Amino acid sequence: MPVNHYEWSWGGPLPELLRHSEVKHSLLRDYLVDYFLTLVASPRQDKIQLTVVDGFCGGGRYISEAGLEMPGSPIVILKAIEAAKTRVMVEQQRRKDITFDVKLICIDKDRSAIAHLRHVLEHEGYGKHLATGAVELHVGDFSSKAEAVIAEVQRRSPRSGRSLFVLDQYGYNQVPLPVLNQIFSKLRQAEVVLTFNIDSLLNYLNQTNVARFERKTGMTDAVSAADMDKHQRGPGWRVRVQASLYQRLTQGSGATYFTPFFVRPDKGHGDFWLLHLSKHWKARDVMASAHWRHHNHFVHYGAAGFDMFSTGYAARIDDEDSPQVAFEFDDAASKASRNAMLDQIPAALAASPDGVRFKDFFVDRVNSTPVTEAMFEQAVLALVREREVEVVGDNGSLRHVRTALQADHVLRIPQQRSLILLPPSLSRA
Ligand SMILES: C[S@@+](CC[C@H](N)C(=O)[O-])C[C@H]1O[C@@H](n2cnc3c(N)ncnc32)[C@H](O)[C@@H]1O
């Protein structure tokens, strides 16, 4: 079972923040700023309201590998809120203030972590937030507190249920599937950022403890006892079991859209998933854009285009005996993605002679691709310039689009080209 190496006592030595956790914090900060900026799309808006839940919040401060004091996730979240507000005021050239009605609920089962966090918050100037209830601290187990937290989100935002759950569990069994299901069934606009330590799970699981893992997490039928039998494991079992667990976790979460990206820490700490789960494709797109800005630490296993991970990923794409080159969200990965899309888009459109709406084409593939909507749009525009794809409006008339596509633009293979692409028997008919 995973052990918790984090211990806080005010005035005592701080736990070390490893480099990959630093990167995780940068991603969280960037994502939150983008998230707030998308929430305040209009300069006329004068308020946004949401609840952020840091379900495994820790003690609020660390020491980095280089010996510097570093903020923990609650401070990262609060600073991101301030940075986003400043950017909204400047970028929208506002004269009128905007109210960020954000409540931060922090939960940790370790009483000394919460006590330490209280000191850190006061020390960092957030004492007023504690006094007004804008920041709440709770000692306890996240999944036992989840129902009350969901009720609080519903009380604050009855229609939207707008909320972000940061669930940075240390291992893999502290956020059971039924809890994720409750979040997504009760809160229309909830998002979850979930850490799942896949390598330590695979090291731990064996024939005798699979059933216990299933009972604790609700992740049934993803792993069989035979999968865990050291004598029966064929080549690639680790990758196969990962894919199966990934499917079970994402499909069983109640969310509709996910980012299938992994973190591969240096120094051999084992891969973990940093999954973003939501019910809106746009939210996934904002998270995918943040991943592209933090390349080198985030990898995914799969091809570059639209068929990256999804169900067939394990057997076809990766094999631990001949591991593929990691896809690292860098320039090379961006070029590979574009090249793959330039082949895959016309091939997919050839199967739909009436064409497919721009938005539908992307959203249908969003869970199995590392590309963002903007990257997809650029690839389509390149194909339009090459006359490999044409764009038509609602009424079927051709559109001469050069710079920007709209959600309801229909993409199709140019009529003459599609005749050439048809098999000879059909094109003669
Ligand atoms: C990896 S640390 C998270 C740190 C924090 N998210 C950050 O980035 O600064 C994990 C924290 O989760 C707490 N924890 C472990 N199991 C928990 C549970 N079931 N419910 C709530 N907190 C838990 C531990 O006490 C520890 O402080």
Tab-separated table of C-alpha atoms and ligand atoms in Angstrom:
chain	number	residue	atom	x	y	z
A	1	MET	CA	0.000	0.000	0.000
A	2	PRO	CA	1.239	3.542	-0.612
A	3	VAL	CA	2.680	5.304	2.424
A	4	ASN	CA	2.348	8.986	3.091
A	5	HIS	CA	5.759	10.646	3.374
A	6	TYR	CA	4.404	14.098	4.093
A	7	GLU	CA	4.700	15.441	7.619
A	8	TRP	CA	4.232	19.008	8.747
A	9	SER	CA	4.857	20.678	12.079
A	10	TRP	CA	5.038	24.449	12.378
A	11	GLY	CA	8.697	25.464	12.763
A	12	GLY	CA	9.876	21.921	11.940
A	13	PRO	CA	11.551	20.769	8.726
A	14	LEU	CA	9.358	21.016	5.622
A	15	PRO	CA	8.635	18.012	3.413
A	16	GLU	CA	10.504	18.000	0.128
A	17	LEU	CA	8.635	18.962	-3.039
A	18	LEU	CA	9.967	16.811	-5.835
A	19	ARG	CA	10.485	18.298	-9.271
A	20	HIS	CA	7.489	16.521	-10.803
A	21	SER	CA	5.213	17.898	-8.059
A	22	GLU	CA	6.557	21.372	-8.816
A	23	VAL	CA	5.562	20.849	-12.441
A	24	LYS	CA	2.165	19.572	-11.325
A	25	HIS	CA	1.678	22.811	-9.365
A	26	SER	CA	2.687	24.924	-12.394
A	27	LEU	CA	0.168	23.058	-14.519
A	28	LEU	CA	-2.533	23.579	-11.887
A	29	ARG	CA	-1.717	27.301	-11.640
A	30	ASP	CA	-1.782	27.778	-15.430
A	31	TYR	CA	-4.950	25.763	-15.799
A	32	LEU	CA	-6.729	27.757	-13.084
A	33	VAL	CA	-5.767	31.108	-14.614
A	34	ASP	CA	-7.030	29.965	-18.050
A	35	TYR	CA	-10.151	28.536	-16.427
A	36	PHE	CA	-10.995	31.866	-14.767
A	37	LEU	CA	-10.273	33.798	-17.967
A	38	THR	CA	-12.709	31.586	-19.913
A	39	LEU	CA	-15.325	32.082	-17.188
A	40	VAL	CA	-15.113	35.859	-17.569
A	41	ALA	CA	-15.457	35.988	-21.333
A	42	SER	CA	-17.456	39.222	-21.386
A	43	PRO	CA	-16.296	42.626	-20.061
A	44	ARG	CA	-19.899	43.263	-18.972
A	45	GLN	CA	-19.856	40.378	-16.518
A	46	ASP	CA	-19.421	41.676	-12.969
A	47	LYS	CA	-19.215	38.452	-10.946
A	48	ILE	CA	-18.100	34.858	-11.160
A	49	GLN	CA	-18.920	32.263	-8.591
A	50	LEU	CA	-17.435	28.865	-8.012
A	51	THR	CA	-16.192	26.513	-5.331
A	52	VAL	CA	-12.740	24.940	-5.405
A	53	VAL	CA	-12.248	21.787	-3.338
A	54	ASP	CA	-8.676	20.780	-2.483
A	55	GLY	CA	-9.490	17.285	-1.212
A	56	PHE	CA	-5.932	16.253	-0.245
A	57	CYS	CA	-4.582	19.685	0.570
A	58	GLY	CA	-1.455	18.972	2.638
A	59	GLY	CA	0.277	21.502	4.916
A	60	GLY	CA	0.672	24.349	2.427
A	61	ARG	CA	4.450	24.647	2.225
A	62	TYR	CA	7.432	22.552	1.081
A	63	ILE	CA	11.122	22.793	0.477
A	64	SER	CA	12.250	22.280	-3.124
A	65	GLU	CA	15.071	19.990	-4.230
A	66	ALA	CA	17.105	23.213	-4.624
A	67	GLY	CA	16.379	24.211	-0.983
A	68	LEU	CA	13.765	26.920	-1.669
A	69	GLU	CA	10.471	27.290	0.195
A	70	MET	CA	7.639	26.372	-2.164
A	71	PRO	CA	3.871	26.836	-1.832
A	72	GLY	CA	1.525	23.873	-1.471
A	73	SER	CA	-1.625	23.445	-3.554
A	74	PRO	CA	-3.978	25.673	-1.438
A	75	ILE	CA	-1.584	28.627	-1.831
A	76	VAL	CA	-1.099	27.840	-5.541
A	77	ILE	CA	-4.895	27.978	-5.967
A	78	LEU	CA	-5.309	31.265	-4.053
A	79	LYS	CA	-2.462	32.940	-5.959
A	80	ALA	CA	-3.900	31.732	-9.297
A	81	ILE	CA	-7.234	33.366	-8.404
A	82	GLU	CA	-5.443	36.685	-7.731
A	83	ALA	CA	-3.372	36.435	-10.937
A	84	ALA	CA	-6.488	35.704	-13.003
A	85	LYS	CA	-8.321	38.682	-11.519
A	86	THR	CA	-5.445	41.027	-12.357
A	87	ARG	CA	-5.328	39.699	-15.922
A	88	VAL	CA	-9.089	40.087	-16.371
A	89	MET	CA	-8.896	43.729	-15.204
A	90	VAL	CA	-5.941	44.531	-17.500
A	91	GLU	CA	-6.879	42.492	-20.584
A	92	GLN	CA	-10.489	43.647	-20.592
A	93	GLN	CA	-9.435	47.236	-19.686
A	94	ARG	CA	-12.100	47.309	-17.027
A	95	ARG	CA	-12.986	50.382	-15.032
A	96	LYS	CA	-15.537	48.507	-12.988
A	97	ASP	CA	-14.277	45.870	-10.553
A	98	ILE	CA	-15.207	42.224	-10.972
A	99	THR	CA	-16.154	40.086	-7.979
A	100	PHE	CA	-14.495	36.685	-7.773
A	101	ASP	CA	-16.803	34.868	-5.371
A	102	VAL	CA	-14.613	31.804	-4.956
A	103	LYS	CA	-14.744	29.590	-1.915
A	104	LEU	CA	-11.827	27.243	-1.264
A	105	ILE	CA	-12.563	24.139	0.812
A	106	CYS	CA	-9.420	22.337	2.002
A	107	ILE	CA	-9.571	18.792	3.393
A	108	ASP	CA	-6.785	16.632	4.792
A	109	LYS	CA	-7.065	13.627	7.033
A	110	ASP	CA	-3.908	14.634	8.866
A	111	ARG	CA	-4.672	17.086	11.683
A	112	SER	CA	-1.111	18.412	11.797
A	113	ALA	CA	-1.192	19.151	8.033
A	114	ILE	CA	-4.330	21.278	8.528
A	115	ALA	CA	-2.818	23.031	11.571
A	116	HIS	CA	0.298	23.816	9.527
A	117	LEU	CA	-1.783	25.042	6.617
A	118	ARG	CA	-3.654	27.427	8.953
A	119	HIS	CA	-0.312	28.973	10.021
A	120	VAL	CA	0.852	29.228	6.412
A	121	LEU	CA	-2.386	30.912	5.312
A	122	GLU	CA	-2.152	33.485	8.123
A	123	HIS	CA	1.526	34.034	7.381
A	124	GLU	CA	0.779	34.585	3.663
A	125	GLY	CA	-1.931	37.181	4.409
A	126	TYR	CA	-4.998	34.959	4.002
A	127	GLY	CA	-6.159	35.235	7.642
A	128	LYS	CA	-9.158	37.305	6.490
A	129	HIS	CA	-10.203	34.539	4.100
A	130	LEU	CA	-10.276	32.138	7.044
A	131	ALA	CA	-12.280	34.585	9.143
A	132	THR	CA	-14.914	35.225	6.437
A	133	GLY	CA	-15.236	31.568	5.432
A	134	ALA	CA	-13.836	32.197	1.916
A	135	VAL	CA	-11.326	29.499	2.873
A	136	GLU	CA	-12.495	26.572	5.000
A	137	LEU	CA	-10.245	23.935	6.552
A	138	HIS	CA	-11.480	20.459	7.465
A	139	VAL	CA	-9.741	17.485	9.030
A	140	GLY	CA	-11.044	14.203	7.625
A	141	ASP	CA	-11.133	11.641	4.883
A	142	PHE	CA	-12.066	13.179	1.517
A	143	SER	CA	-14.536	10.522	0.437
A	144	SER	CA	-16.398	10.709	3.781
A	145	LYS	CA	-16.642	14.489	3.424
A	146	ALA	CA	-17.596	14.423	-0.270
A	147	GLU	CA	-21.363	14.396	0.235
A	148	ALA	CA	-21.311	17.476	2.494
A	149	VAL	CA	-18.964	19.276	0.117
A	150	ILE	CA	-21.191	18.532	-2.891
A	151	ALA	CA	-24.184	19.858	-0.900
A	152	GLU	CA	-22.261	23.063	-0.167
A	153	VAL	CA	-21.469	23.521	-3.880
A	154	GLN	CA	-25.173	23.006	-4.662
A	155	ARG	CA	-26.150	25.566	-2.020
A	156	ARG	CA	-23.753	28.142	-3.477
A	157	SER	CA	-24.474	27.447	-7.164
A	158	PRO	CA	-27.837	25.635	-7.346
A	159	ARG	CA	-28.177	25.731	-11.133
A	160	SER	CA	-24.632	25.361	-12.436
A	161	GLY	CA	-22.932	23.481	-9.599
A	162	ARG	CA	-19.776	25.155	-10.836
A	163	SER	CA	-16.833	23.606	-9.022
A	164	LEU	CA	-13.315	22.334	-9.404
A	165	PHE	CA	-12.136	19.366	-7.348
A	166	VAL	CA	-8.355	19.015	-7.005
A	167	LEU	CA	-7.923	15.416	-5.833
A	168	ASP	CA	-4.207	14.935	-5.332
A	169	GLN	CA	-4.318	11.594	-3.574
A	170	TYR	CA	-0.964	10.074	-2.728
A	171	GLY	CA	-1.767	6.618	-4.132
A	172	TYR	CA	-4.700	5.245	-6.108
A	173	ASN	CA	-7.483	4.147	-3.752
A	174	GLN	CA	-8.652	7.255	-1.886
A	175	VAL	CA	-11.096	8.503	-4.548
A	176	PRO	CA	-13.582	5.675	-5.209
A	177	LEU	CA	-15.594	5.651	-8.429
A	178	PRO	CA	-18.952	6.172	-6.633
A	179	VAL	CA	-17.612	9.476	-5.239
A	180	LEU	CA	-16.633	10.668	-8.736
A	181	ASN	CA	-20.073	9.594	-9.933
A	182	GLN	CA	-21.772	11.633	-7.229
A	183	ILE	CA	-19.773	14.701	-8.211
A	184	PHE	CA	-20.661	14.416	-11.900
A	185	SER	CA	-24.281	13.405	-11.401
A	186	LYS	CA	-25.076	16.176	-8.914
A	187	LEU	CA	-22.967	19.055	-10.243
A	188	ARG	CA	-23.536	20.028	-13.855
A	189	GLN	CA	-20.382	22.082	-14.233
A	190	ALA	CA	-17.945	20.158	-12.074
A	191	GLU	CA	-14.381	19.428	-13.092
A	192	VAL	CA	-11.943	17.081	-11.399
A	193	VAL	CA	-8.145	17.026	-11.548
A	194	LEU	CA	-7.222	13.596	-10.230
A	195	THR	CA	-3.817	12.138	-9.433
A	196	PHE	CA	-3.676	8.366	-9.812
A	197	ASN	CA	-0.431	6.599	-9.093
A	198	ILE	CA	-0.653	3.879	-11.689
A	199	ASP	CA	2.860	2.465	-11.319
A	200	SER	CA	2.579	1.988	-7.577
A	201	LEU	CA	-0.817	0.289	-8.084
A	202	LEU	CA	0.670	-2.143	-10.578
A	203	ASN	CA	3.551	-2.876	-8.211
A	204	TYR	CA	1.128	-3.510	-5.352
A	205	LEU	CA	-1.563	-5.610	-7.016
A	206	ASN	CA	-1.397	-9.367	-6.825
A	207	GLN	CA	-3.813	-12.296	-7.050
A	208	THR	CA	-4.850	-12.074	-3.430
A	209	ASN	CA	-5.415	-8.333	-3.061
A	210	VAL	CA	-7.225	-7.549	-6.353
A	211	ALA	CA	-10.634	-8.113	-4.740
A	212	ARG	CA	-9.793	-5.749	-1.864
A	213	PHE	CA	-8.698	-3.058	-4.328
A	214	GLU	CA	-11.976	-3.482	-6.234
A	215	ARG	CA	-14.090	-3.207	-3.082
A	216	LYS	CA	-12.265	-0.070	-1.954
A	217	THR	CA	-12.372	1.772	-5.318
A	218	GLY	CA	-15.383	0.349	-7.164
A	219	MET	CA	-13.059	-0.339	-10.108
A	220	THR	CA	-14.394	-3.814	-10.733
A	221	ASP	CA	-13.665	-6.043	-13.731
A	222	ALA	CA	-10.696	-4.018	-14.962
A	223	VAL	CA	-8.105	-6.485	-13.695
A	224	SER	CA	-8.496	-10.212	-13.413
A	225	ALA	CA	-6.658	-12.376	-10.917
A	226	ALA	CA	-5.079	-14.126	-13.934
A	227	ASP	CA	-3.668	-10.776	-15.073
A	228	MET	CA	-1.866	-10.649	-11.764
A	229	ASP	CA	-0.530	-14.202	-11.912
A	230	LYS	CA	3.219	-13.843	-12.372
A	231	HIS	CA	3.370	-17.197	-14.195
A	232	GLN	CA	0.653	-16.306	-16.698
A	233	ARG	CA	1.659	-12.725	-17.482
A	234	GLY	CA	2.535	-12.443	-21.130
A	235	PRO	CA	4.638	-9.673	-22.648
A	236	GLY	CA	2.932	-6.320	-22.399
A	237	TRP	CA	0.689	-7.244	-19.450
A	238	ARG	CA	1.563	-4.053	-17.620
A	239	VAL	CA	0.497	-1.876	-20.520
A	240	ARG	CA	-2.629	-3.946	-21.102
A	241	VAL	CA	-3.695	-3.676	-17.461
A	242	GLN	CA	-3.000	0.082	-17.479
A	243	ALA	CA	-5.241	0.556	-20.501
A	244	SER	CA	-7.991	-1.493	-18.934
A	245	LEU	CA	-7.798	0.441	-15.641
A	246	TYR	CA	-7.779	3.720	-17.544
A	247	GLN	CA	-10.940	2.741	-19.415
A	248	ARG	CA	-12.652	1.611	-16.233
A	249	LEU	CA	-11.732	4.763	-14.339
A	250	THR	CA	-12.690	7.263	-17.036
A	251	GLN	CA	-15.837	5.497	-18.281
A	252	GLY	CA	-16.970	4.757	-14.724
A	253	SER	CA	-16.373	8.293	-13.415
A	254	GLY	CA	-19.557	9.800	-14.851
A	255	ALA	CA	-17.513	12.427	-16.726
A	256	THR	CA	-17.780	12.782	-20.498
A	257	TYR	CA	-14.384	14.229	-21.434
A	258	PHE	CA	-10.896	13.345	-20.205
A	259	THR	CA	-7.266	14.147	-20.880
A	260	PRO	CA	-5.334	10.918	-21.289
A	261	PHE	CA	-1.978	12.363	-20.271
A	262	PHE	CA	0.564	10.861	-17.947
A	263	VAL	CA	3.351	12.316	-15.876
A	264	ARG	CA	6.673	10.539	-16.002
A	265	PRO	CA	8.765	11.806	-13.109
A	266	ASP	CA	12.517	11.751	-13.437
A	267	LYS	CA	14.576	9.669	-10.999
A	268	GLY	CA	12.371	6.646	-11.627
A	269	HIS	CA	9.521	7.551	-9.273
A	270	GLY	CA	7.026	5.747	-11.457
A	271	ASP	CA	4.405	7.082	-13.829
A	272	PHE	CA	1.257	8.613	-12.498
A	273	TRP	CA	-1.815	9.880	-14.232
A	274	LEU	CA	-2.884	13.452	-13.853
A	275	LEU	CA	-6.375	13.135	-15.243
A	276	HIS	CA	-8.698	15.976	-15.954
A	277	LEU	CA	-12.350	14.909	-15.989
A	278	SER	CA	-15.246	17.107	-17.010
A	279	LYS	CA	-18.585	17.142	-18.744
A	280	HIS	CA	-17.663	19.805	-21.254
A	281	TRP	CA	-15.233	19.430	-24.159
A	282	LYS	CA	-14.155	23.073	-23.878
A	283	ALA	CA	-12.872	22.441	-20.357
A	284	ARG	CA	-10.802	19.537	-21.700
A	285	ASP	CA	-9.453	21.833	-24.389
A	286	VAL	CA	-8.293	24.414	-21.839
A	287	MET	CA	-6.486	21.637	-19.920
A	288	ALA	CA	-4.903	20.204	-23.095
A	289	SER	CA	-3.553	23.682	-23.943
A	290	ALA	CA	-1.943	23.882	-20.496
A	291	HIS	CA	-0.255	20.507	-21.102
A	292	TRP	CA	1.296	21.799	-24.321
A	293	ARG	CA	2.852	24.638	-22.325
A	294	HIS	CA	4.394	22.200	-19.834
A	295	HIS	CA	6.012	19.821	-22.223
A	296	ASN	CA	8.867	17.528	-21.166
A	297	HIS	CA	7.108	16.375	-18.024
A	298	PHE	CA	3.842	15.160	-19.453
A	299	VAL	CA	3.827	12.187	-21.713
A	300	HIS	CA	1.172	10.068	-23.178
A	301	TYR	CA	1.449	6.702	-24.748
A	302	GLY	CA	0.086	6.750	-28.208
A	303	ALA	CA	0.210	8.144	-31.663
A	304	ALA	CA	0.126	11.807	-32.469
A	305	GLY	CA	-3.168	12.262	-34.268
A	306	PHE	CA	-6.711	11.265	-33.505
A	307	ASP	CA	-6.262	7.638	-32.625
A	308	MET	CA	-3.993	8.059	-29.746
A	309	PHE	CA	-5.088	6.081	-26.781
A	310	SER	CA	-8.665	4.999	-26.517
A	311	THR	CA	-9.592	1.346	-26.447
A	312	GLY	CA	-7.004	-0.142	-28.736
A	313	TYR	CA	-4.067	1.635	-27.225
A	314	ALA	CA	-2.430	-1.145	-25.283
A	315	ALA	CA	-1.898	-3.833	-27.821
A	316	ARG	CA	-1.446	-1.725	-30.886
A	317	ILE	CA	0.538	1.267	-29.823
A	318	ASP	CA	2.770	0.465	-26.938
A	319	ASP	CA	4.641	-2.554	-25.800
A	320	GLU	CA	6.913	-2.554	-22.818
A	321	ASP	CA	9.404	-4.697	-24.733
A	322	SER	CA	9.678	-2.125	-27.499
A	323	PRO	CA	8.484	1.081	-25.905
A	324	GLN	CA	7.618	3.847	-28.276
A	325	VAL	CA	9.341	7.180	-28.115
A	326	ALA	CA	7.495	9.245	-25.524
A	327	PHE	CA	5.219	11.936	-26.866
A	328	GLU	CA	6.245	14.983	-24.888
A	329	PHE	CA	4.080	17.882	-26.025
A	330	ASP	CA	7.113	19.581	-27.575
A	331	ASP	CA	7.756	20.994	-31.065
A	332	ALA	CA	8.423	17.539	-32.481
A	333	ALA	CA	5.145	16.276	-31.023
A	334	SER	CA	3.311	19.298	-32.402
A	335	LYS	CA	4.696	18.644	-35.909
A	336	ALA	CA	3.902	14.925	-35.654
A	337	SER	CA	0.347	15.771	-34.581
A	338	ARG	CA	-0.120	18.120	-37.503
A	339	ASN	CA	1.240	15.589	-40.016
A	340	ALA	CA	-0.960	12.845	-38.615
A	341	MET	CA	-4.030	15.098	-38.827
A	342	LEU	CA	-3.239	16.057	-42.438
A	343	ASP	CA	-3.593	12.350	-43.316
A	344	GLN	CA	-6.362	11.409	-40.898
A	345	ILE	CA	-8.809	14.260	-41.512
A	346	PRO	CA	-9.332	13.600	-45.265
A	347	ALA	CA	-9.450	9.833	-44.627
A	348	ALA	CA	-12.166	10.274	-41.991
A	349	LEU	CA	-14.134	12.744	-44.128
A	350	ALA	CA	-14.031	10.347	-47.098
A	351	ALA	CA	-16.261	8.042	-45.050
A	352	SER	CA	-18.910	10.805	-44.647
A	353	PRO	CA	-19.751	12.120	-48.125
A	354	ASP	CA	-22.276	14.639	-46.722
A	355	GLY	CA	-19.596	16.106	-44.532
A	356	VAL	CA	-19.218	16.566	-40.785
A	357	ARG	CA	-19.639	19.720	-38.675
A	358	PHE	CA	-16.288	21.174	-37.607
A	359	LYS	CA	-17.201	21.023	-33.921
A	360	ASP	CA	-18.640	17.489	-34.085
A	361	PHE	CA	-15.557	16.152	-35.860
A	362	PHE	CA	-13.309	17.424	-33.080
A	363	VAL	CA	-15.563	16.679	-30.108
A	364	ASP	CA	-16.132	13.077	-31.263
A	365	ARG	CA	-12.383	12.475	-31.058
A	366	VAL	CA	-11.459	14.681	-28.150
A	367	ASN	CA	-10.889	11.872	-25.631
A	368	SER	CA	-8.309	10.158	-27.772
A	369	THR	CA	-6.140	12.972	-29.006
A	370	PRO	CA	-3.494	15.274	-27.569
A	371	VAL	CA	-4.401	18.089	-29.999
A	372	THR	CA	-6.344	21.196	-29.037
A	373	GLU	CA	-9.204	22.733	-30.985
A	374	ALA	CA	-6.868	25.487	-32.219
A	375	MET	CA	-4.368	22.915	-33.579
A	376	PHE	CA	-7.182	21.012	-35.272
A	377	GLU	CA	-8.499	24.238	-36.828
A	378	GLN	CA	-5.049	25.070	-38.235
A	379	ALA	CA	-4.733	21.586	-39.779
A	380	VAL	CA	-8.178	21.886	-41.404
A	381	LEU	CA	-7.326	25.352	-42.779
A	382	ALA	CA	-4.098	23.955	-44.278
A	383	LEU	CA	-6.140	21.215	-45.983
A	384	VAL	CA	-8.614	23.830	-47.259
A	385	ARG	CA	-5.724	25.815	-48.786
A	386	GLU	CA	-4.473	22.630	-50.469
A	387	ARG	CA	-8.037	22.006	-51.742
A	388	GLU	CA	-8.113	18.650	-49.984
A	389	VAL	CA	-11.074	19.695	-47.864
A	390	GLU	CA	-13.862	22.156	-48.544
A	391	VAL	CA	-16.113	24.057	-46.171
A	392	VAL	CA	-19.838	24.527	-46.681
A	393	GLY	CA	-22.401	26.480	-44.698
A	394	ASP	CA	-25.770	25.328	-43.342
A	395	ASN	CA	-27.473	25.831	-46.695
A	396	GLY	CA	-24.918	23.721	-48.546
A	397	SER	CA	-23.184	26.670	-50.248
A	398	LEU	CA	-19.385	26.710	-50.422
A	399	ARG	CA	-17.603	29.000	-47.940
A	400	HIS	CA	-14.243	30.529	-48.744
A	401	VAL	CA	-12.794	30.285	-45.287
A	402	ARG	CA	-9.176	31.366	-44.840
A	403	THR	CA	-8.551	32.213	-41.202
A	404	ALA	CA	-11.228	30.929	-38.820
A	405	LEU	CA	-13.764	28.127	-38.790
A	406	GLN	CA	-17.099	28.211	-37.036
A	407	ALA	CA	-18.580	25.384	-35.002
A	408	ASP	CA	-21.327	24.718	-37.565
A	409	HIS	CA	-19.148	24.881	-40.688
A	410	VAL	CA	-19.450	21.566	-42.497
A	411	LEU	CA	-16.195	19.949	-43.654
A	412	ARG	CA	-16.207	17.582	-46.590
A	413	ILE	CA	-14.011	16.167	-49.326
A	414	PRO	CA	-14.406	18.320	-52.470
A	415	GLN	CA	-17.140	16.727	-54.582
A	416	GLN	CA	-14.884	15.975	-57.580
A	417	ARG	CA	-12.143	14.522	-55.398
A	418	SER	CA	-14.588	12.283	-53.570
A	419	LEU	CA	-15.631	10.776	-56.925
A	420	ILE	CA	-11.972	9.976	-57.600
A	421	LEU	CA	-11.639	8.438	-54.129
A	422	LEU	CA	-14.621	6.119	-54.622
A	423	PRO	CA	-13.913	2.534	-55.693
A	424	PRO	CA	-14.206	2.202	-59.538
A	425	SER	CA	-17.446	0.157	-59.385
A	426	LEU	CA	-19.209	2.873	-57.328
A	427	SER	CA	-17.887	5.854	-59.237
A	428	ARG	CA	-19.199	4.324	-62.477
A	429	ALA	CA	-22.647	3.723	-61.010
B	1	LIG	C1	0.503	14.312	-1.918
B	1	LIG	S1	0.000	15.140	-0.457
B	1	LIG	C2	-0.900	16.424	-1.223
B	1	LIG	C3	-0.372	17.718	-1.147
B	1	LIG	C4	-1.090	18.875	-1.753
B	1	LIG	N1	-2.161	18.532	-2.683
B	1	LIG	C5	-0.099	19.767	-2.452
B	1	LIG	O1	0.117	19.606	-3.657
B	1	LIG	O2	0.489	20.623	-1.792
B	1	LIG	C6	-1.294	14.126	0.054
B	1	LIG	C7	-2.031	14.637	1.287
B	1	LIG	O3	-3.245	13.886	1.350
B	1	LIG	C8	-3.534	13.580	2.695
B	1	LIG	N2	-4.432	12.413	2.678
B	1	LIG	C9	-4.110	11.113	2.469
B	1	LIG	N3	-5.230	10.354	2.425
B	1	LIG	C10	-6.275	11.184	2.576
B	1	LIG	C11	-7.683	11.016	2.565
B	1	LIG	N4	-8.220	9.805	2.423
B	1	LIG	N5	-8.471	12.099	2.697
B	1	LIG	C12	-7.930	13.336	2.846
B	1	LIG	N6	-6.585	13.564	2.874
B	1	LIG	C13	-5.781	12.511	2.743
B	1	LIG	C14	-2.201	13.353	3.333
B	1	LIG	O4	-2.280	13.575	4.733
B	1	LIG	C15	-1.317	14.370	2.588
B	1	LIG	O5	-1.223	15.571	3.319
